[in-house]
Amino acid sequence: MAMEMRLPVARKPLSERLGRDTKKHLVVPGDTITTDTGFMRGHGTYMGEEKLIASVAGSVERVNKLICVKALKTRYIGEVGDIVVGRITEVQQKRWKVETNSRLDSVLLLSSMNLPGGELRRRSAEDELAMRGFLQEGDLISAEVQAVFSDGAVSLHTRSLKYGKVSPSLVKRQKTHFHDLPCGASVILGNNGFIWIYPTPEHKEEEAGGFIANLEPVSLADREVISRLRNCIISLVTQRMMLYDTSILYCYEASLPHQIKDILKPEIMEEIVMETRQRLLEQEG
Amino acid sequence: MAGLELLSDQGYRVDGRRAGELRKIQARMGVFAQADGSAYIEQGNTKALAVVYGPHEASGRAGWGIVWPWELRGSRAERWLGDLRGNGRRASVYTADAQHRISLGVNIRGSRARALPDRALVNCQYSSATFSTGERKRRPHGDRKSCEMGLQLRQTFEAAILTQLHPRSQIDIYVQVLQADGGTYAACVNAATLAVLDAGIPMRDFVCACSAGFVDGTALADLSHVEEAAGGPQLALALLPASGQIALLEMDARLHEDHLERVLEAAAQAARDVHTLLDRVVRQHVREASILLGD
């Protein structure tokens, strides 16, 4: 078996190579943002001794009278209408607890869930007992945020046909977060940072309602496409580029000449992402 | 070592520093991609690694939260992992990715019996690698020194993190000392501060820490292992620099109260110097990320 060994090497930070600089006002905790008391304080700030002080490290954003500091990295904060991909962690009395990379686990109420068969009937006691038959711990789902509780926990619903247990047999729609890439895979970009990649089913089926679990093994060609996509997405994330269908597609095309496992090497990653950036700039300009 | 002079007549210490001089500090943020926040710091020869998870749903288990990769080899860790999986508790194991980043251990979620209704729970775990001291020594996870350090770290960070903003959730801070050459508490606090900032958890201010001692009528700042082992009084101070408030002050030795003022001042000044350095590191990191994201 051939083995590859690499030694760590100091790399020049990418920002130097891009040659740009930021015009934003960057702060760290403890910095005074302003002593003017006319402003309202938003996220990432707190009031201390008549001064507005930052509480996270990030950039200051000012909208009229509201000042907030946007941190570089936070857990997902739910907004109504967002699409999320999550994993079931617990089955409770009339609801499921879903992990969505946010501060608290989200809840999926039984009444907000599509039943197989698609009927719109009241949820009875038998449904409660059969909850584990629909969704178990560890299952992946895609859902939409219905409401946000006061402490930040998020309530999900899977009412529409396009949500539910994530499986290849979901009906595809032309919605912003559900993408079919021409390379033969489909992507669901959850707003919470979780991304689901799956092979595009060959035929569009008109679903009678509810969901069907499609458990056929995925072919090798599809799996290669999926792994290549995954590595591309990881390289985009490491180089901190925004993820949307065009950027993922360009990155995928730029990575075709390399082997799948080479994409994760730092030099090749930088090369691919630079090429993607170029193409995106050309497309805009 | 008989006759070791901690402070020479010309005012130089064993390693050539002046009384109030700090050791060289190097720090980096965002060393682990999988964790919410992470940081690595070197203060002279003392090296510490901090990893932060959260805020996330509160779990019932503390203290056994993480198994570091160099501990995963042992059969004890493997048996423990097997028990977890057998109990049906969800245990996720993170592994090394192709970029050869170090693999993290296990993160456990359990019942939420310990969640606080109005604020976040801060859970700190301290651990010292077996290869961190001059002699290789196996330290079990629940031993007294680790527990005490964990408690001290928790008190420090509960004072600094704005916990009211995250009710019912939990913030886990794990610190690992890779090489201990004096000032381990200070290095842990500094690393944990950077990691918490990396995770985007709101804090009142930086928490900067430094140790100080007293020899021959002079207060020394940032003690190394040789100076600590010599047996004089040592003080560890964690400070919030902007307001000058003390988050934690710890000393277990005997010191005449006349000298306390001077030693405290030396430690405070050293902590402020540490703050200057950490501030620079954080600004650099934020600037870099901001440029990459594009305006």
JSON list of N, CA and C in Angstrom, two decimals, chain B residues 39-96:
[
{"chain": "B", "resi": 39, "resn": "ALA", "atom": "N", "xyz": [-8.14, 27.08, 20.12]},
{"chain": "B", "resi": 39, "resn": "ALA", "atom": "CA", "xyz": [-6.96, 27.95, 20.11]},
{"chain": "B", "resi": 39, "resn": "ALA", "atom": "C", "xyz": [-5.79, 27.20, 20.70]},
{"chain": "B", "resi": 40, "resn": "TYR", "atom": "N", "xyz": [-4.61, 27.66, 20.33]},
{"chain": "B", "resi": 40, "resn": "TYR", "atom": "CA", "xyz": [-3.37, 27.06, 20.80]},
{"chain": "B", "resi": 40, "resn": "TYR", "atom": "C", "xyz": [-2.47, 28.18, 21.25]},
{"chain": "B", "resi": 41, "resn": "ILE", "atom": "N", "xyz": [-1.83, 28.02, 22.40]},
{"chain": "B", "resi": 41, "resn": "ILE", "atom": "CA", "xyz": [-0.96, 29.09, 22.88]},
{"chain": "B", "resi": 41, "resn": "ILE", "atom": "C", "xyz": [0.34, 28.51, 23.42]},
{"chain": "B", "resi": 42, "resn": "GLU", "atom": "N", "xyz": [1.42, 29.25, 23.19]},
{"chain": "B", "resi": 42, "resn": "GLU", "atom": "CA", "xyz": [2.71, 28.88, 23.76]},
{"chain": "B", "resi": 42, "resn": "GLU", "atom": "C", "xyz": [3.22, 30.06, 24.55]},
{"chain": "B", "resi": 43, "resn": "GLN", "atom": "N", "xyz": [3.47, 29.83, 25.84]},
{"chain": "B", "resi": 43, "resn": "GLN", "atom": "CA", "xyz": [4.07, 30.88, 26.67]},
{"chain": "B", "resi": 43, "resn": "GLN", "atom": "C", "xyz": [5.43, 30.36, 27.08]},
{"chain": "B", "resi": 44, "resn": "GLY", "atom": "N", "xyz": [6.47, 30.77, 26.36]},
{"chain": "B", "resi": 44, "resn": "GLY", "atom": "CA", "xyz": [7.77, 30.19, 26.62]},
{"chain": "B", "resi": 44, "resn": "GLY", "atom": "C", "xyz": [7.71, 28.73, 26.22]},
{"chain": "B", "resi": 45, "resn": "ASN", "atom": "N", "xyz": [7.98, 27.83, 27.16]},
{"chain": "B", "resi": 45, "resn": "ASN", "atom": "CA", "xyz": [7.89, 26.41, 26.84]},
{"chain": "B", "resi": 45, "resn": "ASN", "atom": "C", "xyz": [6.58, 25.78, 27.28]},
{"chain": "B", "resi": 46, "resn": "THR", "atom": "N", "xyz": [5.71, 26.56, 27.86]},
{"chain": "B", "resi": 46, "resn": "THR", "atom": "CA", "xyz": [4.42, 26.01, 28.27]},
{"chain": "B", "resi": 46, "resn": "THR", "atom": "C", "xyz": [3.47, 26.07, 27.09]},
{"chain": "B", "resi": 47, "resn": "LYS", "atom": "N", "xyz": [2.88, 24.90, 26.73]},
{"chain": "B", "resi": 47, "resn": "LYS", "atom": "CA", "xyz": [2.01, 24.85, 25.56]},
{"chain": "B", "resi": 47, "resn": "LYS", "atom": "C", "xyz": [0.64, 24.35, 25.99]},
{"chain": "B", "resi": 48, "resn": "ALA", "atom": "N", "xyz": [-0.40, 25.06, 25.58]},
{"chain": "B", "resi": 48, "resn": "ALA", "atom": "CA", "xyz": [-1.74, 24.65, 25.95]},
{"chain": "B", "resi": 48, "resn": "ALA", "atom": "C", "xyz": [-2.68, 24.74, 24.76]},
{"chain": "B", "resi": 49, "resn": "LEU", "atom": "N", "xyz": [-3.65, 23.86, 24.75]},
{"chain": "B", "resi": 49, "resn": "LEU", "atom": "CA", "xyz": [-4.60, 23.75, 23.65]},
{"chain": "B", "resi": 49, "resn": "LEU", "atom": "C", "xyz": [-5.99, 23.85, 24.26]},
{"chain": "B", "resi": 50, "resn": "ALA", "atom": "N", "xyz": [-6.86, 24.66, 23.68]},
{"chain": "B", "resi": 50, "resn": "ALA", "atom": "CA", "xyz": [-8.20, 24.79, 24.25]},
{"chain": "B", "resi": 50, "resn": "ALA", "atom": "C", "xyz": [-9.23, 24.60, 23.14]},
{"chain": "B", "resi": 51, "resn": "VAL", "atom": "N", "xyz": [-10.33, 23.94, 23.51]},
{"chain": "B", "resi": 51, "resn": "VAL", "atom": "CA", "xyz": [-11.37, 23.62, 22.54]},
{"chain": "B", "resi": 51, "resn": "VAL", "atom": "C", "xyz": [-12.71, 23.97, 23.18]},
{"chain": "B", "resi": 52, "resn": "VAL", "atom": "N", "xyz": [-13.57, 24.64, 22.44]},
{"chain": "B", "resi": 52, "resn": "VAL", "atom": "CA", "xyz": [-14.85, 25.07, 23.00]},
{"chain": "B", "resi": 52, "resn": "VAL", "atom": "C", "xyz": [-15.99, 24.51, 22.15]},
{"chain": "B", "resi": 53, "resn": "TYR", "atom": "N", "xyz": [-16.98, 23.95, 22.80]},
{"chain": "B", "resi": 53, "resn": "TYR", "atom": "CA", "xyz": [-18.19, 23.52, 22.12]},
{"chain": "B", "resi": 53, "resn": "TYR", "atom": "C", "xyz": [-19.36, 24.30, 22.69]},
{"chain": "B", "resi": 54, "resn": "GLY", "atom": "N", "xyz": [-20.13, 24.91, 21.79]},
{"chain": "B", "resi": 54, "resn": "GLY", "atom": "CA", "xyz": [-21.34, 25.49, 22.35]},
{"chain": "B", "resi": 54, "resn": "GLY", "atom": "C", "xyz": [-21.63, 26.86, 21.83]},
{"chain": "B", "resi": 55, "resn": "PRO", "atom": "N", "xyz": [-22.69, 27.46, 22.30]},
{"chain": "B", "resi": 55, "resn": "PRO", "atom": "CA", "xyz": [-23.62, 26.88, 23.25]},
{"chain": "B", "resi": 55, "resn": "PRO", "atom": "C", "xyz": [-24.46, 25.78, 22.60]},
{"chain": "B", "resi": 56, "resn": "HIS", "atom": "N", "xyz": [-24.70, 24.71, 23.31]},
{"chain": "B", "resi": 56, "resn": "HIS", "atom": "CA", "xyz": [-25.53, 23.64, 22.75]},
{"chain": "B", "resi": 56, "resn": "HIS", "atom": "C", "xyz": [-26.46, 23.13, 23.83]},
{"chain": "B", "resi": 57, "resn": "GLU", "atom": "N", "xyz": [-27.29, 22.20, 23.50]},
{"chain": "B", "resi": 57, "resn": "GLU", "atom": "CA", "xyz": [-28.27, 21.67, 24.43]},
{"chain": "B", "resi": 57, "resn": "GLU", "atom": "C", "xyz": [-27.56, 21.09, 25.64]},
{"chain": "B", "resi": 58, "resn": "ALA", "atom": "N", "xyz": [-28.06, 21.40, 26.83]},
{"chain": "B", "resi": 58, "resn": "ALA", "atom": "CA", "xyz": [-27.37, 20.97, 28.05]},
{"chain": "B", "resi": 58, "resn": "ALA", "atom": "C", "xyz": [-27.39, 19.47, 28.19]},
{"chain": "B", "resi": 59, "resn": "SER", "atom": "N", "xyz": [-26.29, 18.90, 28.60]},
{"chain": "B", "resi": 59, "resn": "SER", "atom": "CA", "xyz": [-26.25, 17.45, 28.78]},
{"chain": "B", "resi": 59, "resn": "SER", "atom": "C", "xyz": [-25.96, 17.15, 30.23]},
{"chain": "B", "resi": 60, "resn": "GLY", "atom": "N", "xyz": [-26.24, 15.95, 30.66]},
{"chain": "B", "resi": 60, "resn": "GLY", "atom": "CA", "xyz": [-26.11, 15.65, 32.08]},
{"chain": "B", "resi": 60, "resn": "GLY", "atom": "C", "xyz": [-24.71, 15.32, 32.50]},
{"chain": "B", "resi": 61, "resn": "ARG", "atom": "N", "xyz": [-23.84, 15.03, 31.55]},
{"chain": "B", "resi": 61, "resn": "ARG", "atom": "CA", "xyz": [-22.54, 14.48, 31.91]},
{"chain": "B", "resi": 61, "resn": "ARG", "atom": "C", "xyz": [-21.47, 15.54, 31.90]},
{"chain": "B", "resi": 62, "resn": "ALA", "atom": "N", "xyz": [-20.66, 15.59, 32.92]},
{"chain": "B", "resi": 62, "resn": "ALA", "atom": "CA", "xyz": [-19.53, 16.52, 32.91]},
{"chain": "B", "resi": 62, "resn": "ALA", "atom": "C", "xyz": [-18.28, 15.74, 33.19]},
{"chain": "B", "resi": 63, "resn": "GLY", "atom": "N", "xyz": [-17.16, 16.33, 32.97]},
{"chain": "B", "resi": 63, "resn": "GLY", "atom": "CA", "xyz": [-15.90, 15.72, 33.39]},
{"chain": "B", "resi": 63, "resn": "GLY", "atom": "C", "xyz": [-15.38, 14.68, 32.44]},
{"chain": "B", "resi": 64, "resn": "TRP", "atom": "N", "xyz": [-16.25, 13.88, 31.86]},
{"chain": "B", "resi": 64, "resn": "TRP", "atom": "CA", "xyz": [-15.73, 12.85, 30.95]},
{"chain": "B", "resi": 64, "resn": "TRP", "atom": "C", "xyz": [-16.03, 13.22, 29.51]},
{"chain": "B", "resi": 65, "resn": "GLY", "atom": "N", "xyz": [-16.13, 14.50, 29.27]},
{"chain": "B", "resi": 65, "resn": "GLY", "atom": "CA", "xyz": [-16.60, 14.94, 27.96]},
{"chain": "B", "resi": 65, "resn": "GLY", "atom": "C", "xyz": [-15.69, 14.61, 26.81]},
{"chain": "B", "resi": 66, "resn": "ILE", "atom": "N", "xyz": [-14.41, 14.62, 27.04]},
{"chain": "B", "resi": 66, "resn": "ILE", "atom": "CA", "xyz": [-13.57, 14.50, 25.85]},
{"chain": "B", "resi": 66, "resn": "ILE", "atom": "C", "xyz": [-12.40, 13.57, 26.07]},
{"chain": "B", "resi": 67, "resn": "VAL", "atom": "N", "xyz": [-12.09, 12.84, 25.06]},
{"chain": "B", "resi": 67, "resn": "VAL", "atom": "CA", "xyz": [-10.94, 11.95, 25.10]},
{"chain": "B", "resi": 67, "resn": "VAL", "atom": "C", "xyz": [-9.99, 12.45, 24.03]},
{"chain": "B", "resi": 68, "resn": "TRP", "atom": "N", "xyz": [-8.79, 12.84, 24.42]},
{"chain": "B", "resi": 68, "resn": "TRP", "atom": "CA", "xyz": [-7.87, 13.38, 23.45]},
{"chain": "B", "resi": 68, "resn": "TRP", "atom": "C", "xyz": [-7.24, 12.25, 22.62]},
{"chain": "B", "resi": 69, "resn": "PRO", "atom": "N", "xyz": [-6.84, 12.54, 21.40]},
{"chain": "B", "resi": 69, "resn": "PRO", "atom": "CA", "xyz": [-6.41, 11.46, 20.50]},
{"chain": "B", "resi": 69, "resn": "PRO", "atom": "C", "xyz": [-5.27, 10.62, 21.03]},
{"chain": "B", "resi": 70, "resn": "TRP", "atom": "N", "xyz": [-4.31, 11.24, 21.75]},
{"chain": "B", "resi": 70, "resn": "TRP", "atom": "CA", "xyz": [-3.22, 10.40, 22.24]},
{"chain": "B", "resi": 70, "resn": "TRP", "atom": "C", "xyz": [-3.67, 9.48, 23.35]},
{"chain": "B", "resi": 71, "resn": "GLU", "atom": "N", "xyz": [-4.87, 9.68, 23.88]},
{"chain": "B", "resi": 71, "resn": "GLU", "atom": "CA", "xyz": [-5.37, 8.77, 24.89]},
{"chain": "B", "resi": 71, "resn": "GLU", "atom": "C", "xyz": [-6.20, 7.65, 24.28]},
{"chain": "B", "resi": 72, "resn": "LEU", "atom": "N", "xyz": [-6.55, 7.78, 23.03]},
{"chain": "B", "resi": 72, "resn": "LEU", "atom": "CA", "xyz": [-7.44, 6.80, 22.41]},
{"chain": "B", "resi": 72, "resn": "LEU", "atom": "C", "xyz": [-6.78, 5.47, 22.19]},
{"chain": "B", "resi": 73, "resn": "ARG", "atom": "N", "xyz": [-5.45, 5.43, 22.23]},
{"chain": "B", "resi": 73, "resn": "ARG", "atom": "CA", "xyz": [-4.78, 4.16, 21.99]},
{"chain": "B", "resi": 73, "resn": "ARG", "atom": "C", "xyz": [-5.09, 3.16, 23.07]},
{"chain": "B", "resi": 74, "resn": "GLY", "atom": "N", "xyz": [-5.15, 3.64, 24.32]},
{"chain": "B", "resi": 74, "resn": "GLY", "atom": "CA", "xyz": [-5.24, 2.71, 25.44]},
{"chain": "B", "resi": 74, "resn": "GLY", "atom": "C", "xyz": [-6.52, 1.90, 25.43]},
{"chain": "B", "resi": 75, "resn": "SER", "atom": "N", "xyz": [-6.46, 0.70, 25.97]},
{"chain": "B", "resi": 75, "resn": "SER", "atom": "CA", "xyz": [-7.63, -0.17, 25.95]},
{"chain": "B", "resi": 75, "resn": "SER", "atom": "C", "xyz": [-8.73, 0.38, 26.83]},
{"chain": "B", "resi": 76, "resn": "ARG", "atom": "N", "xyz": [-8.35, 1.19, 27.85]},
{"chain": "B", "resi": 76, "resn": "ARG", "atom": "CA", "xyz": [-9.36, 1.75, 28.75]},
{"chain": "B", "resi": 76, "resn": "ARG", "atom": "C", "xyz": [-10.32, 2.63, 27.98]},
{"chain": "B", "resi": 77, "resn": "ALA", "atom": "N", "xyz": [-9.75, 3.46, 27.11]},
{"chain": "B", "resi": 77, "resn": "ALA", "atom": "CA", "xyz": [-10.60, 4.36, 26.33]},
{"chain": "B", "resi": 77, "resn": "ALA", "atom": "C", "xyz": [-11.50, 3.57, 25.40]},
{"chain": "B", "resi": 78, "resn": "GLU", "atom": "N", "xyz": [-10.95, 2.48, 24.83]},
{"chain": "B", "resi": 78, "resn": "GLU", "atom": "CA", "xyz": [-11.75, 1.70, 23.90]},
{"chain": "B", "resi": 78, "resn": "GLU", "atom": "C", "xyz": [-12.90, 1.01, 24.62]},
{"chain": "B", "resi": 79, "resn": "ARG", "atom": "N", "xyz": [-12.64, 0.52, 25.82]},
{"chain": "B", "resi": 79, "resn": "ARG", "atom": "CA", "xyz": [-13.72, -0.14, 26.56]},
{"chain": "B", "resi": 79, "resn": "ARG", "atom": "C", "xyz": [-14.80, 0.87, 26.89]},
{"chain": "B", "resi": 80, "resn": "TRP", "atom": "N", "xyz": [-14.35, 2.08, 27.24]},
{"chain": "B", "resi": 80, "resn": "TRP", "atom": "CA", "xyz": [-15.31, 3.11, 27.62]},
{"chain": "B", "resi": 80, "resn": "TRP", "atom": "C", "xyz": [-16.18, 3.51, 26.44]},
{"chain": "B", "resi": 81, "resn": "LEU", "atom": "N", "xyz": [-15.56, 3.61, 25.27]},
{"chain": "B", "resi": 81, "resn": "LEU", "atom": "CA", "xyz": [-16.33, 3.94, 24.07]},
{"chain": "B", "resi": 81, "resn": "LEU", "atom": "C", "xyz": [-17.33, 2.83, 23.79]},
{"chain": "B", "resi": 82, "resn": "GLY", "atom": "N", "xyz": [-16.88, 1.59, 24.00]},
{"chain": "B", "resi": 82, "resn": "GLY", "atom": "CA", "xyz": [-17.78, 0.46, 23.75]},
{"chain": "B", "resi": 82, "resn": "GLY", "atom": "C", "xyz": [-18.98, 0.51, 24.67]},
{"chain": "B", "resi": 83, "resn": "ASP", "atom": "N", "xyz": [-18.74, 0.86, 25.94]},
{"chain": "B", "resi": 83, "resn": "ASP", "atom": "CA", "xyz": [-19.84, 0.95, 26.90]},
{"chain": "B", "resi": 83, "resn": "ASP", "atom": "C", "xyz": [-20.85, 1.99, 26.46]},
{"chain": "B", "resi": 84, "resn": "LEU", "atom": "N", "xyz": [-20.35, 3.13, 26.00]},
{"chain": "B", "resi": 84, "resn": "LEU", "atom": "CA", "xyz": [-21.23, 4.21, 25.59]},
{"chain": "B", "resi": 84, "resn": "LEU", "atom": "C", "xyz": [-22.13, 3.77, 24.47]},
{"chain": "B", "resi": 85, "resn": "ARG", "atom": "N", "xyz": [-21.51, 3.14, 23.47]},
{"chain": "B", "resi": 85, "resn": "ARG", "atom": "CA", "xyz": [-22.32, 2.74, 22.32]},
{"chain": "B", "resi": 85, "resn": "ARG", "atom": "C", "xyz": [-23.32, 1.69, 22.72]},
{"chain": "B", "resi": 86, "resn": "GLY", "atom": "N", "xyz": [-22.89, 0.79, 23.61]},
{"chain": "B", "resi": 86, "resn": "GLY", "atom": "CA", "xyz": [-23.79, -0.27, 24.06]},
{"chain": "B", "resi": 86, "resn": "GLY", "atom": "C", "xyz": [-24.99, 0.28, 24.78]},
{"chain": "B", "resi": 87, "resn": "ASN", "atom": "N", "xyz": [-24.79, 1.37, 25.54]},
{"chain": "B", "resi": 87, "resn": "ASN", "atom": "CA", "xyz": [-25.92, 1.96, 26.26]},
{"chain": "B", "resi": 87, "resn": "ASN", "atom": "C", "xyz": [-26.86, 2.70, 25.34]},
{"chain": "B", "resi": 88, "resn": "GLY", "atom": "N", "xyz": [-26.50, 2.84, 24.11]},
{"chain": "B", "resi": 88, "resn": "GLY", "atom": "CA", "xyz": [-27.40, 3.52, 23.19]},
{"chain": "B", "resi": 88, "resn": "GLY", "atom": "C", "xyz": [-27.28, 5.02, 23.25]},
{"chain": "B", "resi": 89, "resn": "ARG", "atom": "N", "xyz": [-26.35, 5.54, 24.05]},
{"chain": "B", "resi": 89, "resn": "ARG", "atom": "CA", "xyz": [-26.20, 6.99, 24.09]},
{"chain": "B", "resi": 89, "resn": "ARG", "atom": "C", "xyz": [-25.51, 7.42, 22.80]},
{"chain": "B", "resi": 90, "resn": "ARG", "atom": "N", "xyz": [-25.86, 8.57, 22.40]},
{"chain": "B", "resi": 90, "resn": "ARG", "atom": "CA", "xyz": [-25.28, 9.01, 21.15]},
{"chain": "B", "resi": 90, "resn": "ARG", "atom": "C", "xyz": [-23.88, 9.51, 21.41]},
{"chain": "B", "resi": 91, "resn": "ALA", "atom": "N", "xyz": [-22.92, 8.89, 20.78]},
{"chain": "B", "resi": 91, "resn": "ALA", "atom": "CA", "xyz": [-21.54, 9.34, 20.93]},
{"chain": "B", "resi": 91, "resn": "ALA", "atom": "C", "xyz": [-20.97, 9.54, 19.54]},
{"chain": "B", "resi": 92, "resn": "SER", "atom": "N", "xyz": [-20.53, 10.73, 19.23]},
{"chain": "B", "resi": 92, "resn": "SER", "atom": "CA", "xyz": [-19.96, 10.94, 17.90]},
{"chain": "B", "resi": 92, "resn": "SER", "atom": "C", "xyz": [-18.46, 11.04, 18.03]},
{"chain": "B", "resi": 93, "resn": "VAL", "atom": "N", "xyz": [-17.77, 10.38, 17.13]},
{"chain": "B", "resi": 93, "resn": "VAL", "atom": "CA", "xyz": [-16.31, 10.41, 17.17]},
{"chain": "B", "resi": 93, "resn": "VAL", "atom": "C", "xyz": [-15.83, 11.18, 15.96]},
{"chain": "B", "resi": 94, "resn": "TYR", "atom": "N", "xyz": [-15.02, 12.17, 16.17]},
{"chain": "B", "resi": 94, "resn": "TYR", "atom": "CA", "xyz": [-14.49, 12.94, 15.05]},
{"chain": "B", "resi": 94, "resn": "TYR", "atom": "C", "xyz": [-13.15, 12.35, 14.65]},
{"chain": "B", "resi": 95, "resn": "THR", "atom": "N", "xyz": [-12.91, 12.32, 13.37]},
{"chain": "B", "resi": 95, "resn": "THR", "atom": "CA", "xyz": [-11.64, 11.72, 12.96]},
{"chain": "B", "resi": 95, "resn": "THR", "atom": "C", "xyz": [-10.83, 12.71, 12.15]},
{"chain": "B", "resi": 96, "resn": "ALA", "atom": "N", "xyz": [-9.58, 12.37, 11.93]},
{"chain": "B", "resi": 96, "resn": "ALA", "atom": "CA", "xyz": [-8.68, 13.26, 11.22]},
{"chain": "B", "resi": 96, "resn": "ALA", "atom": "C", "xyz": [-9.13, 13.37, 9.77]}
]
